[in-house]
PDB file of C-alpha atoms in Angstrom:
ATOM      1  CA  UNK S 127      -0.252  -0.018  -0.419  1.00 72.00           C
ATOM      2  CA  UNK S 128       0.772   3.507  -0.757  1.00 95.00           C
ATOM      3  CA  UNK S 129      -0.291   5.947   2.024  1.00 98.00           C
ATOM      4  CA  UNK S 130       0.433   9.420   1.619  1.00 98.00           C
ATOM      5  CA  UNK S 131       0.973  12.080   4.847  1.00 98.00           C
ATOM      6  CA  UNK S 132      -0.095  15.419   4.031  1.00 98.00           C
ATOM      7  CA  UNK S 133       0.402  17.682   6.235  1.00 98.00           C
ATOM      8  CA  UNK S 134       2.506  21.713   7.091  1.00 98.00           C
ATOM      9  CA  UNK S 135       4.307  23.826   9.327  1.00 98.00           C
ATOM     10  CA  UNK S 136       0.831  26.491   8.684  1.00 98.00           C
ATOM     11  CA  UNK S 137      -0.922  23.874  10.640  1.00 98.00           C
ATOM     12  CA  UNK S 138       0.956  24.798  13.369  1.00 98.00           C
ATOM     13  CA  UNK S 139       0.068  28.867  13.691  1.00 98.00           C
ATOM     14  CA  UNK S 140      -3.193  28.823  14.063  1.00 98.00           C
ATOM     15  CA  UNK S 141      -3.134  29.038  17.528  1.00 98.00           C
ATOM     16  CA  UNK S 142      -5.760  30.034  20.013  1.00 98.00           C
ATOM     17  CA  UNK S 143      -4.185  30.414  23.287  1.00 97.00           C
ATOM     18  CA  UNK S 144      -2.775  28.499  25.482  1.00 96.00           C
ATOM     19  CA  UNK S 145      -5.263  27.003  27.489  1.00 97.00           C
ATOM     20  CA  UNK S 146      -7.185  25.984  24.383  1.00 98.00           C
ATOM     21  CA  UNK S 147      -6.928  22.135  23.766  1.00 98.00           C
ATOM     22  CA  UNK S 148      -7.369  22.405  20.294  1.00 98.00           C
ATOM     23  CA  UNK S 149      -3.262  22.966  19.950  1.00 98.00           C
ATOM     24  CA  UNK S 150      -0.186  23.447  17.886  1.00 98.00           C
ATOM     25  CA  UNK S 151       0.981  20.670  19.642  1.00 98.00           C
ATOM     26  CA  UNK S 152      -1.450  17.851  18.829  1.00 98.00           C
ATOM     27  CA  UNK S 153       0.218  17.743  15.532  1.00 98.00           C
ATOM     28  CA  UNK S 154       3.567  17.786  17.000  1.00 98.00           C
ATOM     29  CA  UNK S 155       3.013  15.099  19.153  1.00 98.00           C
ATOM     30  CA  UNK S 156       1.682  12.741  15.845  1.00 98.00           C
ATOM     31  CA  UNK S 157       4.864  13.825  14.646  1.00 98.00           C
ATOM     32  CA  UNK S 158       6.641  12.288  17.418  1.00 98.00           C
ATOM     33  CA  UNK S 159       4.777   9.125  17.516  1.00 98.00           C
ATOM     34  CA  UNK S 160       5.388   8.536  14.059  1.00 98.00           C
ATOM     35  CA  UNK S 161       9.313   8.594  14.582  1.00 98.00           C
ATOM     36  CA  UNK S 162       8.634   6.713  17.454  1.00 98.00           C
ATOM     37  CA  UNK S 163       6.922   3.452  16.289  1.00 98.00           C
ATOM     38  CA  UNK S 164       9.447   3.498  13.082  1.00 97.00           C
ATOM     39  CA  UNK S 165       6.192   4.423  10.618  1.00 97.00           C
ATOM     40  CA  UNK S 166       7.697   7.462   8.997  1.00 97.00           C
ATOM     41  CA  UNK S 167       9.989   6.573   6.798  1.00 96.00           C
ATOM     42  CA  UNK S 168       7.796   3.587   4.823  1.00 97.00           C
ATOM     43  CA  UNK S 169       4.931   7.044   4.890  1.00 98.00           C
ATOM     44  CA  UNK S 170       4.663   9.005   1.212  1.00 98.00           C
ATOM     45  CA  UNK S 171       5.474  12.922   2.651  1.00 98.00           C
ATOM     46  CA  UNK S 172       3.090  14.764   0.199  1.00 97.00           C
ATOM     47  CA  UNK S 173       3.543  19.351  -0.133  1.00 91.00           C
ATOM     48  CA  UNK S 174       0.179  21.331   0.985  1.00 97.00           C
ATOM     49  CA  UNK S 175      -1.621  23.499  -1.745  1.00 98.00           C
ATOM     50  CA  UNK S 176      -2.945  26.427  -0.403  1.00 98.00           C
ATOM     51  CA  UNK S 177      -6.965  25.890  -1.451  1.00 98.00           C
ATOM     52  CA  UNK S 178      -9.060  28.698  -3.585  1.00 98.00           C
ATOM     53  CA  UNK S 179     -12.353  30.563  -1.918  1.00 98.00           C
ATOM     54  CA  UNK S 180     -14.410  28.512  -4.711  1.00 98.00           C
ATOM     55  CA  UNK S 181     -13.568  25.250  -3.680  1.00 98.00           C
ATOM     56  CA  UNK S 182     -14.859  26.298  -0.084  1.00 98.00           C
ATOM     57  CA  UNK S 183     -17.733  28.186  -1.229  1.00 98.00           C
ATOM     58  CA  UNK S 184     -18.185  24.679  -2.490  1.00 98.00           C
ATOM     59  CA  UNK S 185     -20.191  24.130   0.671  1.00 98.00           C
ATOM     60  CA  UNK S 186     -19.898  27.150   2.849  1.00 98.00           C
ATOM     61  CA  UNK S 187     -21.591  30.578   2.000  1.00 98.00           C
ATOM     62  CA  UNK S 188     -19.678  33.511   0.767  1.00 98.00           C
ATOM     63  CA  UNK S 189     -20.442  35.237   4.578  1.00 98.00           C
ATOM     64  CA  UNK S 190     -18.793  32.754   6.883  1.00 98.00           C
ATOM     65  CA  UNK S 191     -15.372  32.140   4.216  1.00 99.00           C
ATOM     66  CA  UNK S 192     -15.655  36.183   4.417  1.00 98.00           C
ATOM     67  CA  UNK S 193     -15.543  36.546   8.157  1.00 98.00           C
ATOM     68  CA  UNK S 194     -12.416  34.062   8.887  1.00 98.00           C
ATOM     69  CA  UNK S 195     -10.899  35.787   5.999  1.00 98.00           C
ATOM     70  CA  UNK S 196     -10.942  39.372   6.821  1.00 98.00           C
ATOM     71  CA  UNK S 197     -10.934  38.655  10.998  1.00 98.00           C
ATOM     72  CA  UNK S 198      -8.310  36.498  10.689  1.00 98.00           C
ATOM     73  CA  UNK S 199      -6.020  38.638   8.127  1.00 98.00           C
ATOM     74  CA  UNK S 200      -6.807  42.439  10.340  1.00 98.00           C
ATOM     75  CA  UNK S 201      -4.543  40.185  12.832  1.00 98.00           C
ATOM     76  CA  UNK S 202      -1.754  39.358  11.349  1.00 97.00           C
ATOM     77  CA  UNK S 203       1.278  40.746  12.857  1.00 97.00           C
ATOM     78  CA  UNK S 204       0.207  40.530  15.954  1.00 97.00           C
ATOM     79  CA  UNK S 205      -1.343  38.621  18.834  1.00 96.00           C
ATOM     80  CA  UNK S 206      -4.454  38.956  19.395  1.00 97.00           C
ATOM     81  CA  UNK S 207      -7.248  36.663  18.970  1.00 98.00           C
ATOM     82  CA  UNK S 208     -11.347  36.790  16.935  1.00 98.00           C
ATOM     83  CA  UNK S 209     -13.746  34.606  19.089  1.00 98.00           C
ATOM     84  CA  UNK S 210     -15.983  33.506  16.695  1.00 98.00           C
ATOM     85  CA  UNK S 211     -17.939  31.235  19.378  1.00 97.00           C
ATOM     86  CA  UNK S 212     -16.314  31.082  23.176  1.00 96.00           C
ATOM     87  CA  UNK S 213     -14.750  27.761  21.784  1.00 97.00           C
ATOM     88  CA  UNK S 214     -13.273  29.288  18.225  1.00 98.00           C
ATOM     89  CA  UNK S 215     -10.856  31.842  17.970  1.00 98.00           C
ATOM     90  CA  UNK S 216      -9.135  33.456  14.941  1.00 98.00           C
ATOM     91  CA  UNK S 217      -5.405  34.336  14.662  1.00 98.00           C
ATOM     92  CA  UNK S 218      -4.128  35.955  12.511  1.00 98.00           C
ATOM     93  CA  UNK S 219      -1.998  32.915  11.045  1.00 98.00           C
ATOM     94  CA  UNK S 220      -5.422  31.010  10.962  1.00 99.00           C
ATOM     95  CA  UNK S 221      -6.686  32.282   7.164  1.00 99.00           C
ATOM     96  CA  UNK S 222      -3.915  30.832   6.096  1.00 98.00           C
ATOM     97  CA  UNK S 223      -4.377  27.005   8.010  1.00 98.00           C
ATOM     98  CA  UNK S 224      -7.636  26.781   7.185  1.00 99.00           C
ATOM     99  CA  UNK S 225      -6.669  27.287   3.269  1.00 99.00           C
ATOM    100  CA  UNK S 226      -3.960  24.596   3.930  1.00 98.00           C
ATOM    101  CA  UNK S 227      -5.885  22.056   5.992  1.00 99.00           C
ATOM    102  CA  UNK S 228      -8.620  22.126   3.347  1.00 99.00           C
ATOM    103  CA  UNK S 229      -5.787  21.892   0.151  1.00 98.00           C
ATOM    104  CA  UNK S 230      -4.234  18.917   1.610  1.00 99.00           C
ATOM    105  CA  UNK S 231      -7.922  17.290   1.397  1.00 99.00           C
ATOM    106  CA  UNK S 232      -8.335  17.996  -1.723  1.00 99.00           C
ATOM    107  CA  UNK S 233      -4.491  17.213  -2.857  1.00 98.00           C
ATOM    108  CA  UNK S 234      -5.100  14.090  -1.120  1.00 98.00           C
ATOM    109  CA  UNK S 235      -8.230  13.422  -2.997  1.00 98.00           C
ATOM    110  CA  UNK S 236      -7.299  14.390  -6.148  1.00 98.00           C
ATOM    111  CA  UNK S 237      -3.878  11.843  -5.332  1.00 98.00           C
ATOM    112  CA  UNK S 238      -6.208   8.423  -4.466  1.00 98.00           C
ATOM    113  CA  UNK S 239      -8.604   9.280  -7.530  1.00 98.00           C
ATOM    114  CA  UNK S 240      -5.876   9.426 -10.127  1.00 98.00           C
ATOM    115  CA  UNK S 241      -4.302   6.589  -8.865  1.00 98.00           C
ATOM    116  CA  UNK S 242      -0.386   8.470  -7.248  1.00 98.00           C
ATOM    117  CA  UNK S 243      -1.085   6.554  -3.530  1.00 98.00           C
ATOM    118  CA  UNK S 244      -3.630   4.075  -2.255  1.00 98.00           C
ATOM    119  CA  UNK S 245      -4.606   6.591   0.638  1.00 98.00           C
ATOM    120  CA  UNK S 246      -3.863   9.581   2.930  1.00 98.00           C
ATOM    121  CA  UNK S 247      -4.399  10.589   5.944  1.00 99.00           C
ATOM    122  CA  UNK S 248      -4.829  14.718   6.273  1.00 99.00           C
ATOM    123  CA  UNK S 249      -2.698  16.040   9.828  1.00 98.00           C
ATOM    124  CA  UNK S 250      -4.210  18.602   9.501  1.00 98.00           C
ATOM    125  CA  UNK S 251      -5.637  21.209  12.049  1.00 98.00           C
ATOM    126  CA  UNK S 252      -8.327  23.478  12.329  1.00 98.00           C
ATOM    127  CA  UNK S 253     -10.202  19.934  12.268  1.00 98.00           C
ATOM    128  CA  UNK S 254     -13.824  20.604  10.374  1.00 98.00           C
ATOM    129  CA  UNK S 255     -16.456  18.339  11.094  1.00 99.00           C
ATOM    130  CA  UNK S 256     -18.549  21.480  12.929  1.00 98.00           C
ATOM    131  CA  UNK S 257     -18.210  23.777   9.941  1.00 99.00           C
ATOM    132  CA  UNK S 258     -21.430  23.580   9.270  1.00 98.00           C
ATOM    133  CA  UNK S 259     -22.090  25.657   5.062  1.00 98.00           C
ATOM    134  CA  UNK S 260     -22.468  29.322   6.933  1.00 98.00           C
ATOM    135  CA  UNK S 261     -20.755  28.725  10.661  1.00 98.00           C
ATOM    136  CA  UNK S 262     -17.434  27.602  11.899  1.00 98.00           C
ATOM    137  CA  UNK S 263     -17.816  26.506  15.722  1.00 98.00           C
ATOM    138  CA  UNK S 264     -16.760  23.809  17.673  1.00 98.00           C
ATOM    139  CA  UNK S 265     -13.017  24.686  16.944  1.00 98.00           C
ATOM    140  CA  UNK S 266     -13.337  24.113  13.239  1.00 99.00           C
ATOM    141  CA  UNK S 267     -13.144  26.723  10.804  1.00 99.00           C
ATOM    142  CA  UNK S 268     -13.946  25.237   7.081  1.00 99.00           C
ATOM    143  CA  UNK S 269     -15.247  21.524   7.090  1.00 99.00           C
ATOM    144  CA  UNK S 270     -11.680  19.418   5.296  1.00 99.00           C
ATOM    145  CA  UNK S 271     -13.625  16.380   4.067  1.00 99.00           C
ATOM    146  CA  UNK S 272     -17.157  18.699   2.726  1.00 99.00           C
ATOM    147  CA  UNK S 273     -14.538  19.863   1.051  1.00 99.00           C
ATOM    148  CA  UNK S 274     -13.285  16.961  -0.157  1.00 99.00           C
ATOM    149  CA  UNK S 275     -15.978  14.881  -0.757  1.00 99.00           C
ATOM    150  CA  UNK S 276     -18.249  17.819  -2.674  1.00 98.00           C
ATOM    151  CA  UNK S 277     -14.393  18.336  -4.942  1.00 98.00           C
ATOM    152  CA  UNK S 278     -14.687  14.165  -5.481  1.00 99.00           C
ATOM    153  CA  UNK S 279     -18.049  14.603  -6.463  1.00 98.00           C
ATOM    154  CA  UNK S 280     -18.907  17.150  -8.436  1.00 98.00           C
ATOM    155  CA  UNK S 281     -14.856  17.551 -10.303  1.00 98.00           C
ATOM    156  CA  UNK S 282     -14.675  13.980 -10.581  1.00 98.00           C
ATOM    157  CA  UNK S 283     -17.480  12.982 -11.296  1.00 98.00           C
ATOM    158  CA  UNK S 284     -18.197  10.333  -8.691  1.00 98.00           C
ATOM    159  CA  UNK S 285     -21.400   8.663  -8.573  1.00 98.00           C
ATOM    160  CA  UNK S 286     -20.745   8.459  -4.637  1.00 98.00           C
ATOM    161  CA  UNK S 287     -19.136   8.876  -1.466  1.00 99.00           C
ATOM    162  CA  UNK S 288     -19.043   7.508   2.398  1.00 99.00           C
ATOM    163  CA  UNK S 289     -18.158   9.491   4.638  1.00 99.00           C
ATOM    164  CA  UNK S 290     -16.935   8.005   8.781  1.00 99.00           C
ATOM    165  CA  UNK S 291     -16.967   9.921  11.089  1.00 98.00           C
ATOM    166  CA  UNK S 292     -15.057   8.582  13.996  1.00 98.00           C
ATOM    167  CA  UNK S 293     -15.384  11.571  16.663  1.00 98.00           C
ATOM    168  CA  UNK S 294     -16.806  11.013  20.131  1.00 98.00           C
ATOM    169  CA  UNK S 295     -18.484  14.771  18.832  1.00 98.00           C
ATOM    170  CA  UNK S 296     -21.394  14.405  16.281  1.00 98.00           C
ATOM    171  CA  UNK S 297     -20.441  15.909  12.922  1.00 98.00           C
ATOM    172  CA  UNK S 298     -23.331  17.957  13.157  1.00 98.00           C
ATOM    173  CA  UNK S 299     -21.511  20.448  10.249  1.00 98.00           C
ATOM    174  CA  UNK S 300     -20.760  17.080   7.558  1.00 98.00           C
ATOM    175  CA  UNK S 301     -24.573  16.000   8.214  1.00 98.00           C
ATOM    176  CA  UNK S 302     -25.988  19.191   7.102  1.00 98.00           C
ATOM    177  CA  UNK S 303     -24.014  20.496   4.183  1.00 98.00           C
ATOM    178  CA  UNK S 304     -25.108  16.660   2.739  1.00 98.00           C
ATOM    179  CA  UNK S 305     -28.259  16.096   4.522  1.00 97.00           C
ATOM    180  CA  UNK S 306     -30.968  14.937   1.443  1.00 93.00           C
ATOM    181  CA  UNK S 307     -27.380  14.079  -0.836  1.00 97.00           C
ATOM    182  CA  UNK S 308     -28.229  10.664  -2.217  1.00 97.00           C
ATOM    183  CA  UNK S 309     -24.948  10.377  -3.239  1.00 98.00           C
ATOM    184  CA  UNK S 310     -23.021  10.824   0.104  1.00 98.00           C
ATOM    185  CA  UNK S 311     -23.269   8.418   3.137  1.00 98.00           C
ATOM    186  CA  UNK S 312     -22.633   9.755   6.870  1.00 98.00           C
ATOM    187  CA  UNK S 313     -21.672   6.711   9.287  1.00 98.00           C
ATOM    188  CA  UNK S 314     -20.897   7.740  12.728  1.00 98.00           C
ATOM    189  CA  UNK S 315     -21.588   6.977  16.640  1.00 97.00           C
ATOM    190  CA  UNK S 316     -21.500   9.887  18.644  1.00 98.00           C
ATOM    191  CA  UNK S 317     -20.671  10.163  22.462  1.00 98.00           C
ATOM    192  CA  UNK S 318     -24.401  11.504  23.441  1.00 98.00           C
ATOM    193  CA  UNK S 319     -25.904  14.171  25.231  1.00 97.00           C
ATOM    194  CA  UNK S 320     -22.692  15.989  24.617  1.00 98.00           C
ATOM    195  CA  UNK S 321     -21.643  19.438  22.810  1.00 98.00           C
ATOM    196  CA  UNK S 322     -23.014  19.743  19.977  1.00 98.00           C
ATOM    197  CA  UNK S 323     -26.120  18.024  20.926  1.00 97.00           C
ATOM    198  CA  UNK S 324     -27.003  16.925  17.774  1.00 97.00           C
ATOM    199  CA  UNK S 325     -27.363  13.992  16.051  1.00 97.00           C
ATOM    200  CA  UNK S 326     -30.225  11.884  17.538  1.00 94.00           C
ATOM    201  CA  UNK S 327     -32.259  12.270  14.797  1.00 89.00           C
ATOM    202  CA  UNK S 328     -30.820  12.862  11.606  1.00 83.00           C
ATOM    203  CA  UNK S 329     -30.819  15.616   9.939  1.00 88.00           C
ATOM    204  CA  UNK S 330     -31.589  13.582   5.801  1.00 88.00           C
ATOM    205  CA  UNK S 331     -32.499  10.421   4.874  1.00 88.00           C
ATOM    206  CA  UNK S 332     -28.780   9.532   4.059  1.00 97.00           C
ATOM    207  CA  UNK S 333     -26.878   9.068   8.220  1.00 97.00           C
ATOM    208  CA  UNK S 334     -26.632   6.453   9.744  1.00 98.00           C
ATOM    209  CA  UNK S 335     -25.807   7.800  13.144  1.00 96.00           C
ATOM    210  CA  UNK S 336     -25.292   5.927  16.051  1.00 96.00           C
ATOM    211  CA  UNK S 337     -25.683   7.691  19.481  1.00 97.00           C
ATOM    212  CA  UNK S 338     -24.126   5.746  22.604  1.00 98.00           C
ATOM    213  CA  UNK S 339     -24.148   6.563  26.297  1.00 98.00           C
ATOM    214  CA  UNK S 340     -20.632   8.005  28.227  1.00 98.00           C
ATOM    215  CA  UNK S 341     -18.337   5.665  29.641  1.00 98.00           C
ATOM    216  CA  UNK S 342     -19.231   3.404  26.292  1.00 98.00           C
ATOM    217  CA  UNK S 343     -16.268   1.165  25.465  1.00 98.00           C
ATOM    218  CA  UNK S 344     -14.852  -0.010  22.097  1.00 98.00           C
ATOM    219  CA  UNK S 345     -16.877  -3.855  22.620  1.00 98.00           C
ATOM    220  CA  UNK S 346     -20.228  -1.178  22.380  1.00 98.00           C
ATOM    221  CA  UNK S 347     -18.360   0.477  18.880  1.00 98.00           C
ATOM    222  CA  UNK S 348     -17.462  -2.440  17.220  1.00 98.00           C
ATOM    223  CA  UNK S 349     -21.048  -4.195  17.550  1.00 98.00           C
ATOM    224  CA  UNK S 350     -22.657  -1.360  16.730  1.00 97.00           C
ATOM    225  CA  UNK S 351     -20.918  -0.253  13.461  1.00 98.00           C
ATOM    226  CA  UNK S 352     -21.001  -4.010  12.591  1.00 98.00           C
ATOM    227  CA  UNK S 353     -24.928  -4.159  12.804  1.00 98.00           C
ATOM    228  CA  UNK S 354     -24.840  -1.001  11.715  1.00 98.00           C
ATOM    229  CA  UNK S 355     -22.863   1.190  10.280  1.00 98.00           C
ATOM    230  CA  UNK S 356     -21.641  -1.922   7.458  1.00 98.00           C
ATOM    231  CA  UNK S 357     -24.993  -3.149   6.291  1.00 98.00           C
ATOM    232  CA  UNK S 358     -25.513   0.584   4.750  1.00 98.00           C
ATOM    233  CA  UNK S 359     -22.041   1.357   4.184  1.00 98.00           C
ATOM    234  CA  UNK S 360     -22.180  -2.111   1.444  1.00 98.00           C
ATOM    235  CA  UNK S 361     -25.590  -1.352   0.642  1.00 98.00           C
ATOM    236  CA  UNK S 362     -24.115   2.672  -0.730  1.00 98.00           C
ATOM    237  CA  UNK S 363     -21.243   1.340  -3.016  1.00 98.00           C
ATOM    238  CA  UNK S 364     -19.291   3.927  -2.278  1.00 99.00           C
ATOM    239  CA  UNK S 365     -17.020   4.940  -4.965  1.00 99.00           C
ATOM    240  CA  UNK S 366     -13.982   6.845  -2.454  1.00 99.00           C
ATOM    241  CA  UNK S 367     -14.652   6.941   1.055  1.00 99.00           C
ATOM    242  CA  UNK S 368     -13.497   9.964   3.650  1.00 99.00           C
ATOM    243  CA  UNK S 369     -12.734   9.383   7.323  1.00 99.00           C
ATOM    244  CA  UNK S 370     -13.583  11.790  10.007  1.00 99.00           C
ATOM    245  CA  UNK S 371     -10.918  10.590  11.898  1.00 99.00           C
ATOM    246  CA  UNK S 372     -11.183  11.475  15.468  1.00 98.00           C
ATOM    247  CA  UNK S 373      -8.813  10.111  18.614  1.00 99.00           C
ATOM    248  CA  UNK S 374     -11.104  11.674  21.128  1.00 98.00           C
ATOM    249  CA  UNK S 375     -13.189   8.528  22.374  1.00 98.00           C
ATOM    250  CA  UNK S 376      -9.721   7.083  23.497  1.00 98.00           C
ATOM    251  CA  UNK S 377      -9.635   6.340  27.429  1.00 98.00           C
ATOM    252  CA  UNK S 378      -7.177   8.849  27.906  1.00 98.00           C
ATOM    253  CA  UNK S 379      -9.187  11.212  26.565  1.00 98.00           C
ATOM    254  CA  UNK S 380     -10.687  14.150  29.130  1.00 97.00           C
ATOM    255  CA  UNK S 381     -12.314  15.551  26.642  1.00 96.00           C
ATOM    256  CA  UNK S 382     -14.693  13.376  26.804  1.00 98.00           C
ATOM    257  CA  UNK S 383     -16.147  10.434  27.696  1.00 98.00           C
ATOM    258  CA  UNK S 384     -15.666   6.908  26.256  1.00 98.00           C
ATOM    259  CA  UNK S 385     -13.169   4.040  26.558  1.00 98.00           C
ATOM    260  CA  UNK S 386     -11.611   3.515  23.376  1.00 98.00           C
ATOM    261  CA  UNK S 387      -8.010   2.781  22.756  1.00 98.00           C
ATOM    262  CA  UNK S 388      -5.454   2.262  19.788  1.00 98.00           C
ATOM    263  CA  UNK S 389      -6.755  -0.906  19.317  1.00 98.00           C
ATOM    264  CA  UNK S 390     -10.459  -0.504  18.468  1.00 98.00           C
ATOM    265  CA  UNK S 391      -9.665   2.938  16.105  1.00 98.00           C
ATOM    266  CA  UNK S 392      -7.596  -0.016  14.287  1.00 98.00           C
ATOM    267  CA  UNK S 393     -10.672  -2.688  13.981  1.00 98.00           C
ATOM    268  CA  UNK S 394     -12.701   0.664  12.927  1.00 98.00           C
ATOM    269  CA  UNK S 395      -9.838   1.463  10.089  1.00 98.00           C
ATOM    270  CA  UNK S 396     -10.021  -2.481   9.135  1.00 98.00           C
ATOM    271  CA  UNK S 397     -13.849  -2.249   8.544  1.00 98.00           C
ATOM    272  CA  UNK S 398     -13.619   0.869   6.327  1.00 98.00           C
ATOM    273  CA  UNK S 399     -10.642  -0.347   4.361  1.00 98.00           C
ATOM    274  CA  UNK S 400     -12.532  -3.496   3.714  1.00 98.00           C
ATOM    275  CA  UNK S 401     -15.605  -1.821   2.464  1.00 98.00           C
ATOM    276  CA  UNK S 402     -13.330   0.824   0.471  1.00 98.00           C
ATOM    277  CA  UNK S 403     -11.160  -2.859  -1.595  1.00 98.00           C
ATOM    278  CA  UNK S 404     -14.355  -4.019  -1.965  1.00 98.00           C
ATOM    279  CA  UNK S 405     -16.412  -0.964  -4.023  1.00 98.00           C
ATOM    280  CA  UNK S 406     -14.213   2.300  -4.232  1.00 98.00           C
ATOM    281  CA  UNK S 407     -10.788   0.583  -5.567  1.00 98.00           C
ATOM    282  CA  UNK S 408      -9.359   0.812  -1.769  1.00 98.00           C
ATOM    283  CA  UNK S 409      -9.802   5.343  -1.975  1.00 98.00           C
ATOM    284  CA  UNK S 410      -9.626   6.501   0.900  1.00 99.00           C
ATOM    285  CA  UNK S 411      -8.684  10.199   2.210  1.00 99.00           C
ATOM    286  CA  UNK S 412      -8.603  10.168   6.497  1.00 99.00           C
ATOM    287  CA  UNK S 413      -8.568  13.670   7.944  1.00 99.00           C
ATOM    288  CA  UNK S 414      -8.282  15.135  11.348  1.00 99.00           C
ATOM    289  CA  UNK S 415     -10.240  15.795  13.961  1.00 99.00           C
ATOM    290  CA  UNK S 416     -10.656  15.637  17.086  1.00 98.00           C
ATOM    291  CA  UNK S 417      -8.168  13.644  20.369  1.00 98.00           C
ATOM    292  CA  UNK S 418      -7.015  15.644  22.661  1.00 98.00           C
ATOM    293  CA  UNK S 419      -4.902  14.254  25.384  1.00 98.00           C
ATOM    294  CA  UNK S 420      -1.280  14.413  22.816  1.00 98.00           C
ATOM    295  CA  UNK S 421       0.299  10.743  24.271  1.00 98.00           C
ATOM    296  CA  UNK S 422      -3.652   8.769  23.066  1.00 98.00           C
ATOM    297  CA  UNK S 423      -3.696  11.213  19.825  1.00 99.00           C
ATOM    298  CA  UNK S 424      -0.430  10.712  19.068  1.00 98.00           C
ATOM    299  CA  UNK S 425      -0.245   6.470  19.222  1.00 98.00           C
ATOM    300  CA  UNK S 426      -4.058   6.503  17.649  1.00 99.00           C
ATOM    301  CA  UNK S 427      -3.184   7.786  14.491  1.00 99.00           C
ATOM    302  CA  UNK S 428      -0.340   5.284  14.280  1.00 98.00           C
ATOM    303  CA  UNK S 429      -2.156   2.814  15.169  1.00 98.00           C
ATOM    304  CA  UNK S 430      -5.178   4.517  12.248  1.00 98.00           C
ATOM    305  CA  UNK S 431      -2.000   4.573  10.376  1.00 98.00           C
ATOM    306  CA  UNK S 432      -0.225   1.335  10.074  1.00 98.00           C
ATOM    307  CA  UNK S 433      -3.249  -0.048   9.069  1.00 98.00           C
ATOM    308  CA  UNK S 434      -3.871   2.402   5.621  1.00 98.00           C
ATOM    309  CA  UNK S 435      -0.379   1.125   5.224  1.00 98.00           C
ATOM    310  CA  UNK S 436      -0.734  -2.081   5.116  1.00 97.00           C
ATOM    311  CA  UNK S 437       1.948  -2.620   8.535  1.00 95.00           C
ATOM    312  CA  UNK S 438       0.554  -4.872  10.468  1.00 79.00           C
TER     313      UNK S 438
END
């Protein structure tokens, strides 16, 4: 397997303050674990272009894009921040970082569809799955996975794609953007009730949402994925799979109260790989979402990448 790894130093410059859990150190923790596990040299490191505003506009409103751009650029050269909400802030580098994050997802999508690589992981921030068509929220500025999925459909002409979201929080933005678009199937589990307090009732007929209570462990998630996700994915027959890869359901992550471990993320990745091999020529693009305990995050990403790259 040829697995590409997309990241860029600009993604570390988006900084919402030393108190904020969605910090630049998250990407450094991943890079450190790749080196410690000795798989860094087995990945295809690729450059990350800037997304264009026209790419963002495929899923986001002009007003939303302008708000992020104008407030971030106004802070250039300063140490100030602009709050979009209580949890989501901009600094002078946020616009550039957000364009890199979306650009990575787009570049990975292009490379996978062209057959240059088998699959890809985008180690980028800010994350994306809470960003709706009109609102940045929940640490997310633009919805990287949604932008990439729409690109696959509209630019590359795919007829069906799937989005697998295993972040501990419901991907409300992704679901809202694709609600009722039958070309897109979204499957997810998430702690419930929990931020953003949505998802128990699907927004459209094209989402398989699996709310789970706090303190659920990997055995619960595996059973639910087997019973609910996999039949839906096989029935949809996606031509490409996108993964919103959040690792904050890990038992060591105190941002939530679930009990997954690295082996569970590896198992989930194997299921995605199996569906992709059967229906999508193996085509997968995975993008980092949550995961805030740095050690658990790094180890979980390594487990995810080892399966993607067929290293175990």
